[in-house]
Coordinates of C-alpha atoms in Angstrom, one line a residue:
X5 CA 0.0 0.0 0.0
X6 CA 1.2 3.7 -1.0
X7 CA 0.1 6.4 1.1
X8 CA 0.3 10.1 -0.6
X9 CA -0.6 13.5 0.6
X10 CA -2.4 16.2 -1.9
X11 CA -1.5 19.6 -1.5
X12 CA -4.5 20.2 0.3
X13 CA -3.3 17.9 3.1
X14 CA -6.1 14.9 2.0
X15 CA -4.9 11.3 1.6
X16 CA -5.1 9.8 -1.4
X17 CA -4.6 6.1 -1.1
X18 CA -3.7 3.8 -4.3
X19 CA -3.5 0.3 -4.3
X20 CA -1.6 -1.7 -7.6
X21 CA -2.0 -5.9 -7.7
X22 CA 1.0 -7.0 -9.2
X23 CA 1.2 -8.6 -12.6
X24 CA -1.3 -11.3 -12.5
X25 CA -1.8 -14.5 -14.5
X26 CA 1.7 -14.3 -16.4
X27 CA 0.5 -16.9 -18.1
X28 CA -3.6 -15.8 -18.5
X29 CA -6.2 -18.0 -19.6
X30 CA -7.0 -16.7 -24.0
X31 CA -9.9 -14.7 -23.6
X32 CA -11.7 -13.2 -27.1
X33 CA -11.6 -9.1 -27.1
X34 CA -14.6 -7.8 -25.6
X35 CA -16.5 -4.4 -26.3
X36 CA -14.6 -2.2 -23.4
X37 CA -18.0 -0.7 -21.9
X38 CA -19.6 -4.3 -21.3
X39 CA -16.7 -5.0 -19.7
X40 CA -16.2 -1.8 -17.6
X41 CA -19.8 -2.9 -16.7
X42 CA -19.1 -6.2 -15.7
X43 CA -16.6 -4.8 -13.4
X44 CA -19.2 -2.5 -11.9
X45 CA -22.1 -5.1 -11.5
X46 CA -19.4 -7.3 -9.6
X47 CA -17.8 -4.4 -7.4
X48 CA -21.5 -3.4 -6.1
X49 CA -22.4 -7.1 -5.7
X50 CA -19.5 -7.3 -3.7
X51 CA -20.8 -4.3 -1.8
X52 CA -23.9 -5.3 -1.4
X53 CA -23.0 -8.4 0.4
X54 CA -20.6 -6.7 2.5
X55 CA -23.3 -3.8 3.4
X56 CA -21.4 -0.5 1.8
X57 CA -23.5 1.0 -0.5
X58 CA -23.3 0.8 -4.3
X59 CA -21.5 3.1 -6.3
X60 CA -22.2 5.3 -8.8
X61 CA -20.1 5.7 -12.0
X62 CA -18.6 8.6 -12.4
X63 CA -17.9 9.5 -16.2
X64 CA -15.1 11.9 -15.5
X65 CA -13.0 9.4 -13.7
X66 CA -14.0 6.8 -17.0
X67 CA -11.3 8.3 -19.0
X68 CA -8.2 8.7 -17.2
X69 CA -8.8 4.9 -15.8
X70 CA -8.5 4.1 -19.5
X71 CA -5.8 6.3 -20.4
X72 CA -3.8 4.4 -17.8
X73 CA -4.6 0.9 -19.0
X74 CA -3.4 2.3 -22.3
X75 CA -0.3 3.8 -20.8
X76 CA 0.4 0.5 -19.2
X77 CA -0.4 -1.5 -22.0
X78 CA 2.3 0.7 -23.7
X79 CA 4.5 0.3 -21.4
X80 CA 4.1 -3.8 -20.7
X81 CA 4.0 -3.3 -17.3
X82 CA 1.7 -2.6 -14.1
X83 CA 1.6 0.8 -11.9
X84 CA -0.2 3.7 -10.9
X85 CA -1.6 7.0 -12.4
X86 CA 1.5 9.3 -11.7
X87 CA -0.6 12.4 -11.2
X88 CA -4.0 11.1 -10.1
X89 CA -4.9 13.6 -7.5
X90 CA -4.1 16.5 -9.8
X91 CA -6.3 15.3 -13.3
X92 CA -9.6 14.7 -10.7
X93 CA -11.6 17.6 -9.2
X94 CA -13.9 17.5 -6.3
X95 CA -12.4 15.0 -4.0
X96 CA -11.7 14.4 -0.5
X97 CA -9.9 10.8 -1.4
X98 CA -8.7 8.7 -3.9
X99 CA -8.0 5.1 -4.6
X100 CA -6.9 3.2 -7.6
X101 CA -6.7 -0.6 -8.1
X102 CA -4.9 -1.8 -11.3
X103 CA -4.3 -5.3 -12.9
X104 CA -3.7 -6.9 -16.3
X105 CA -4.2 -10.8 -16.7
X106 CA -6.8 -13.6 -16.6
X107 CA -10.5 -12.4 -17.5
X108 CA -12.8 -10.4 -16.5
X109 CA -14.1 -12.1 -13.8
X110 CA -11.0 -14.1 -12.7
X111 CA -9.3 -10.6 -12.0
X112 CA -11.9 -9.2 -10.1
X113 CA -11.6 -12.7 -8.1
X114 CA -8.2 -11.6 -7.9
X115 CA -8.5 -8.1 -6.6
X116 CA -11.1 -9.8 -3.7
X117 CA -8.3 -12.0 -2.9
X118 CA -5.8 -9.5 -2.1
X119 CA -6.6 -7.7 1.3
X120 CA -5.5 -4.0 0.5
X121 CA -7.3 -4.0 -3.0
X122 CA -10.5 -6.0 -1.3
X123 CA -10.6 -3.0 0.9
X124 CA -10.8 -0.5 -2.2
X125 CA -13.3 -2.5 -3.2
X126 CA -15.5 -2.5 0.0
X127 CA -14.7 1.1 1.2
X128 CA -17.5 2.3 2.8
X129 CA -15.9 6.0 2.4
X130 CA -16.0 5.6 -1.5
X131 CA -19.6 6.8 -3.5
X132 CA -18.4 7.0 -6.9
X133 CA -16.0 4.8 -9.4
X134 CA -14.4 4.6 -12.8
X135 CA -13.5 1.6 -14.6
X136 CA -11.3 1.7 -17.5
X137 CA -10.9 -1.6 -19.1
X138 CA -8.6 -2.2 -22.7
X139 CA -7.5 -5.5 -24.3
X140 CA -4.0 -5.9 -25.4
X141 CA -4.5 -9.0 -27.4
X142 CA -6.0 -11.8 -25.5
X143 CA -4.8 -9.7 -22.2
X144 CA -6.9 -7.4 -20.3
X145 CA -5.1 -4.4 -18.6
X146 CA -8.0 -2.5 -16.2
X147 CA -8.1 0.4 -13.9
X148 CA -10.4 0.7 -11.1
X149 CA -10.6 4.5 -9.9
X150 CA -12.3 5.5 -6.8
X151 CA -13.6 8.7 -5.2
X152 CA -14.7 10.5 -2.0
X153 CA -16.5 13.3 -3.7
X154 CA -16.7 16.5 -1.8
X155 CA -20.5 16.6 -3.2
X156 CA -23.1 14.4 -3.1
X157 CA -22.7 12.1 -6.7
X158 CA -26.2 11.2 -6.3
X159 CA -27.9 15.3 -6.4
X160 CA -26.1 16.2 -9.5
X161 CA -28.5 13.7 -11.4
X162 CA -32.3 13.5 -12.1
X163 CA -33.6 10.3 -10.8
X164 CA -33.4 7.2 -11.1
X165 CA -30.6 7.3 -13.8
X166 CA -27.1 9.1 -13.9
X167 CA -26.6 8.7 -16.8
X168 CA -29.3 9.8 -18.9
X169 CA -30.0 13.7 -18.4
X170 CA -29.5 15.6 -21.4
X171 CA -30.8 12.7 -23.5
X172 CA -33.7 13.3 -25.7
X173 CA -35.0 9.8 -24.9
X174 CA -35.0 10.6 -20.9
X175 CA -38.5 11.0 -20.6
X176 CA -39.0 7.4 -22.2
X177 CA -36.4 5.8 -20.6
X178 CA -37.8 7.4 -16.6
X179 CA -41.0 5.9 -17.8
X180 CA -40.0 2.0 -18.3
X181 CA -38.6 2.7 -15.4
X182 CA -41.5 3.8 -13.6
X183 CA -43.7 0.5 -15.4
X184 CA -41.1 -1.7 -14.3
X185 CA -40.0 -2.8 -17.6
X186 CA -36.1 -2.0 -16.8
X187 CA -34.4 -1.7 -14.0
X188 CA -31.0 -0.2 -15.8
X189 CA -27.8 -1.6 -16.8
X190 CA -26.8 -1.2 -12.7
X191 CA -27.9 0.5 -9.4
X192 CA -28.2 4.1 -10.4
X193 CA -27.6 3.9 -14.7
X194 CA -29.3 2.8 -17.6
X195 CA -26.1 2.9 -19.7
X196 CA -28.4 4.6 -22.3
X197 CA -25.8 4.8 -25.7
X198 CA -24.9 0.9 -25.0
X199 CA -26.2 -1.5 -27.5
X200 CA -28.9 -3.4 -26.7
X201 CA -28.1 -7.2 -27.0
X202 CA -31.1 -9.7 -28.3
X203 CA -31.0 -11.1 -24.5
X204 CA -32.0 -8.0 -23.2
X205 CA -34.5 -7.3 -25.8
X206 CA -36.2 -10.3 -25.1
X207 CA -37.0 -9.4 -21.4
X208 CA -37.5 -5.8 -21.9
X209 CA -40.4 -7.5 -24.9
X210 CA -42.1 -9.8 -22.3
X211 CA -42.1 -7.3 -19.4
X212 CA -43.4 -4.6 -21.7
X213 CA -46.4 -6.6 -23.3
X214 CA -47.2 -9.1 -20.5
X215 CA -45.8 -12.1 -22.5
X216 CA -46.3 -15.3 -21.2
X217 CA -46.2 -19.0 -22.3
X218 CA -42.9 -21.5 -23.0
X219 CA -41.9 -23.4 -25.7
X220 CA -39.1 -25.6 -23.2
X221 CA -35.3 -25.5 -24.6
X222 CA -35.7 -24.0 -28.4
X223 CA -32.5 -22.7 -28.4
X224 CA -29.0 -24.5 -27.9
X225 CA -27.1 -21.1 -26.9
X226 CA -29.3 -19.4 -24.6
X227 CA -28.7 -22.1 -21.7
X228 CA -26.6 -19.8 -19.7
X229 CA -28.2 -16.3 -20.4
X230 CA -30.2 -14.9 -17.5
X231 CA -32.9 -14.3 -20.1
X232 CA -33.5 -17.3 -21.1
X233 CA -37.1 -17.7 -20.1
X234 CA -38.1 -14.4 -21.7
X235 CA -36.2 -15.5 -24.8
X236 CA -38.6 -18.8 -24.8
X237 CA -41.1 -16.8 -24.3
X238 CA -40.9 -14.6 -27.1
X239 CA -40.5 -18.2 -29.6
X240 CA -43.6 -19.7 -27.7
X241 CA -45.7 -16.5 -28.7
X242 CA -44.1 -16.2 -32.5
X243 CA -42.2 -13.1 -32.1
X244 CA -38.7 -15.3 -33.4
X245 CA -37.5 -17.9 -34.8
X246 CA -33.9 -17.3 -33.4
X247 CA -30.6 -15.8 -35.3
X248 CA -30.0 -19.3 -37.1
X249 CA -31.8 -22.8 -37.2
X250 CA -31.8 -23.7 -32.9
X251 CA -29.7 -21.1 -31.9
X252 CA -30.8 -17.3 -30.8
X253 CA -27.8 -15.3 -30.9
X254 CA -28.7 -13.5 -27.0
X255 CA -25.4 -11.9 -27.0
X256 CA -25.5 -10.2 -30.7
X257 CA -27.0 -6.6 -30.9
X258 CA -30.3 -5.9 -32.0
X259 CA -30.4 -4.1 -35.4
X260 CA -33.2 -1.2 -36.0
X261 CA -34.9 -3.4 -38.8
X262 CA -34.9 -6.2 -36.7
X263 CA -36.3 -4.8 -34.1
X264 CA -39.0 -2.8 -36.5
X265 CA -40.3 -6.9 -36.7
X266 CA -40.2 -8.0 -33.3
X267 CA -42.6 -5.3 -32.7
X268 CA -44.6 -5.3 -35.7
X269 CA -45.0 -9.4 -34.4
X270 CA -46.1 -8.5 -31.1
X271 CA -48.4 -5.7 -31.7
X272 CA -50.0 -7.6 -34.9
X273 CA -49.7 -4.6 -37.3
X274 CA -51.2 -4.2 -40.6
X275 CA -49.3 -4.1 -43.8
X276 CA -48.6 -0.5 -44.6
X277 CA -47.8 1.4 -47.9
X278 CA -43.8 0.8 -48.8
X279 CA -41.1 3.4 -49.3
X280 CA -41.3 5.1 -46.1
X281 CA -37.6 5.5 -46.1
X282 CA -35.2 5.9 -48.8
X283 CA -32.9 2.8 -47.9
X284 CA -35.2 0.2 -46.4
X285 CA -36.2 -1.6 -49.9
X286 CA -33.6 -4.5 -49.7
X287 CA -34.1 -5.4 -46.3
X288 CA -35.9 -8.5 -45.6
X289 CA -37.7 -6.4 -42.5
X290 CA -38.6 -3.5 -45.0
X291 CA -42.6 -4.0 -44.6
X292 CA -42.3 -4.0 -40.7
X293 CA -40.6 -1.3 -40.9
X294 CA -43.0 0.9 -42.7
X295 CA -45.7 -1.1 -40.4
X296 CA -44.1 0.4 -37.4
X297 CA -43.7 3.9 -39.6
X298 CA -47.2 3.9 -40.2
X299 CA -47.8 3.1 -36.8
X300 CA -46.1 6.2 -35.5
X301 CA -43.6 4.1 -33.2
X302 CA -40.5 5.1 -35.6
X303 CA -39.8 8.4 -36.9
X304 CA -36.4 6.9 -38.6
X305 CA -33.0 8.0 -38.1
X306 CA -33.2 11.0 -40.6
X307 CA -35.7 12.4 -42.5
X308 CA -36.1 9.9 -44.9
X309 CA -33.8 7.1 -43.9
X310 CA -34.1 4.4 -41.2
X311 CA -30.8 2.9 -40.7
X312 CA -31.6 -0.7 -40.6
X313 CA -28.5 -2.4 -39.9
X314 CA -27.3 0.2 -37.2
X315 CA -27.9 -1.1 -34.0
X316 CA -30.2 -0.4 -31.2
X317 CA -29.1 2.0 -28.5
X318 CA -31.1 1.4 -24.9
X319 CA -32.2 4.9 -25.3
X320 CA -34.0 4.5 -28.5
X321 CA -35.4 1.2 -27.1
X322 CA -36.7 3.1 -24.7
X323 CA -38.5 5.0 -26.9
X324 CA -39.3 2.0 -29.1
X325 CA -41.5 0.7 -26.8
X326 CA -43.0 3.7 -24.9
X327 CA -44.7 4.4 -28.6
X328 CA -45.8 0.8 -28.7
X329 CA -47.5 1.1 -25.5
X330 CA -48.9 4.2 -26.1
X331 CA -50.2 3.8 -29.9

């Protein structure tokens, strides 16, 4: 353990784990923010279990955590932001765990295992965090910033999200909140610009529109996805027939055109005049989408284009199905 004094005479403690794993178990590159999020579900777990209170990401401390994975990844080796104290505003104390090796969860595991980084990790003091997570190859490198804010994190956002204010899908996202329909991506964010995976589309679906009814095991790669019985549920009603003969895909991102069917399914809409958008006409999903045009539930992602193959954001799912509930 380091200790360090600020110029304003407040600690600020970091912690590093040694170079972990030297020789770690071949893990395939994973989208940094799902993993920064991993990290954050299993931190607050942690807390949870221990009784300190979950923590809220703080954005600002996002990027210098991943500026010093970078600058360790450049430098094939593990320490400590040099001049942490000094790029952060607003606190009273610091911490900083850092590692490289294994997986995602295995280093967490890791980081539990060692007593001073276990006690970043459990800190009552701390309220807010930043993970910053890049893969060199088949090798993680992640940074695990902590804070004692002089403020209150938790006043500076509207309700129940931090993440969301300033979005022009706020109001829809606060109000599948409010019908129970998501609970966010953790304790106090809905992670609202992160992909929405077919998984989590599948629950959001079968919350949203009451869905009920199983099919049994339809699919042979949903076995281990928490949303396995909404994704059941969603074949037993008709809404999919999966990605690809038995298998569903949970993990994949859901594309706009795709989703314009999943809806159009649900909500039985009629066939509607074609051409709504300007770059819809080869897409197998073209008459959904004008369906869900015609419906009102899409207003495309221009004035006359729809974007079919970009994916979904949570945000404009949100929206997605406050329209469908409201038509």
């Amino acid at each position: 353990m380091e200790w360090k004094s600020s110029r304003r005479s407040i600690v600020l403690v970091v912690l590093m784990l040694s170079s972990l794993f030297a020789t770690g178990i071949p893990v395939a590159s994973a989208d940094a923010v799902d993993d920064e999020q991993r990290f954050v579900d299993l931190i607050n777990a942690e807390r949870r279990a221990a009784g300190s209170g979950p923590l809220v990401v703080v954005p600002e401390l996002v990027e210098p955590a991943r500026a010093q994975a970078q600058r360790m990844i450049d430098a094939d080796r593990i320490f400590h932001t040099s001049d942490l104290g000094s790029i952060i505003d607003g606190w009273k104390a610091l911490g900083e765990n850092v590692g490289r090796g294994g997986n995602i969860d295995s280093l967490h595991q890791k980081f539990m295992d060692s007593p001073d980084h276990r006690e970043n990790l459990l800190n009552p003091a701390w309220d807010g965090v930043g993970v910053g997570v890049i893969w060199s190859g088949n090798v993680p490198y992640v940074v695990e910033i902590f804070i004692d804010p002089v403020e209150d994190l938790r006043v500076q956002f509207t309700p129940p999200f931090s993440d969301d204010d300033g979005s022009i899908h706020e109001r829809d996202i606060v109000a599948l909140y409010e019908l129970g329909i998501t609970r966010g991506c953790d304790t106090t964010r809905y992670c609202p610009d992160r992909s929405v995976t077919r998984g989590e589309m599948a629950t959001m679906l079968v919350r949203a529109f009451g869905l009920g009814g199983s099919t049994g095991d339809v699919f042979v790669d949903d076995d281990s996805s928490i949303h396995e019985s909404a994704i059941q549920t969603l074949a037993a009603n008709g809404v999919t027939n999966g990605c690809a003969p038995e298998r569903f895909c949970p993990d994949r991102g859901v594309t706009r055109a795709e989703m314009a069917s999943f809806l159009t399914r649900i909500l039985e809409l009629p066939p509607a005049p074609s051409g709504t958008f300007t770059d819809t006409s080869s897409s197998v999903h073209a008459s959904a989408i004008d369906a869900l045009a015609q419906a009102g539930i899409t207003r495309g992602c221009s004035d006359d284009a729809f974007c079919p193959q970009s994916q979904v954001t949570r945000a404009q799912l949100a929206s997605f199905l406050i329209r469908a509930l409201d038509r």
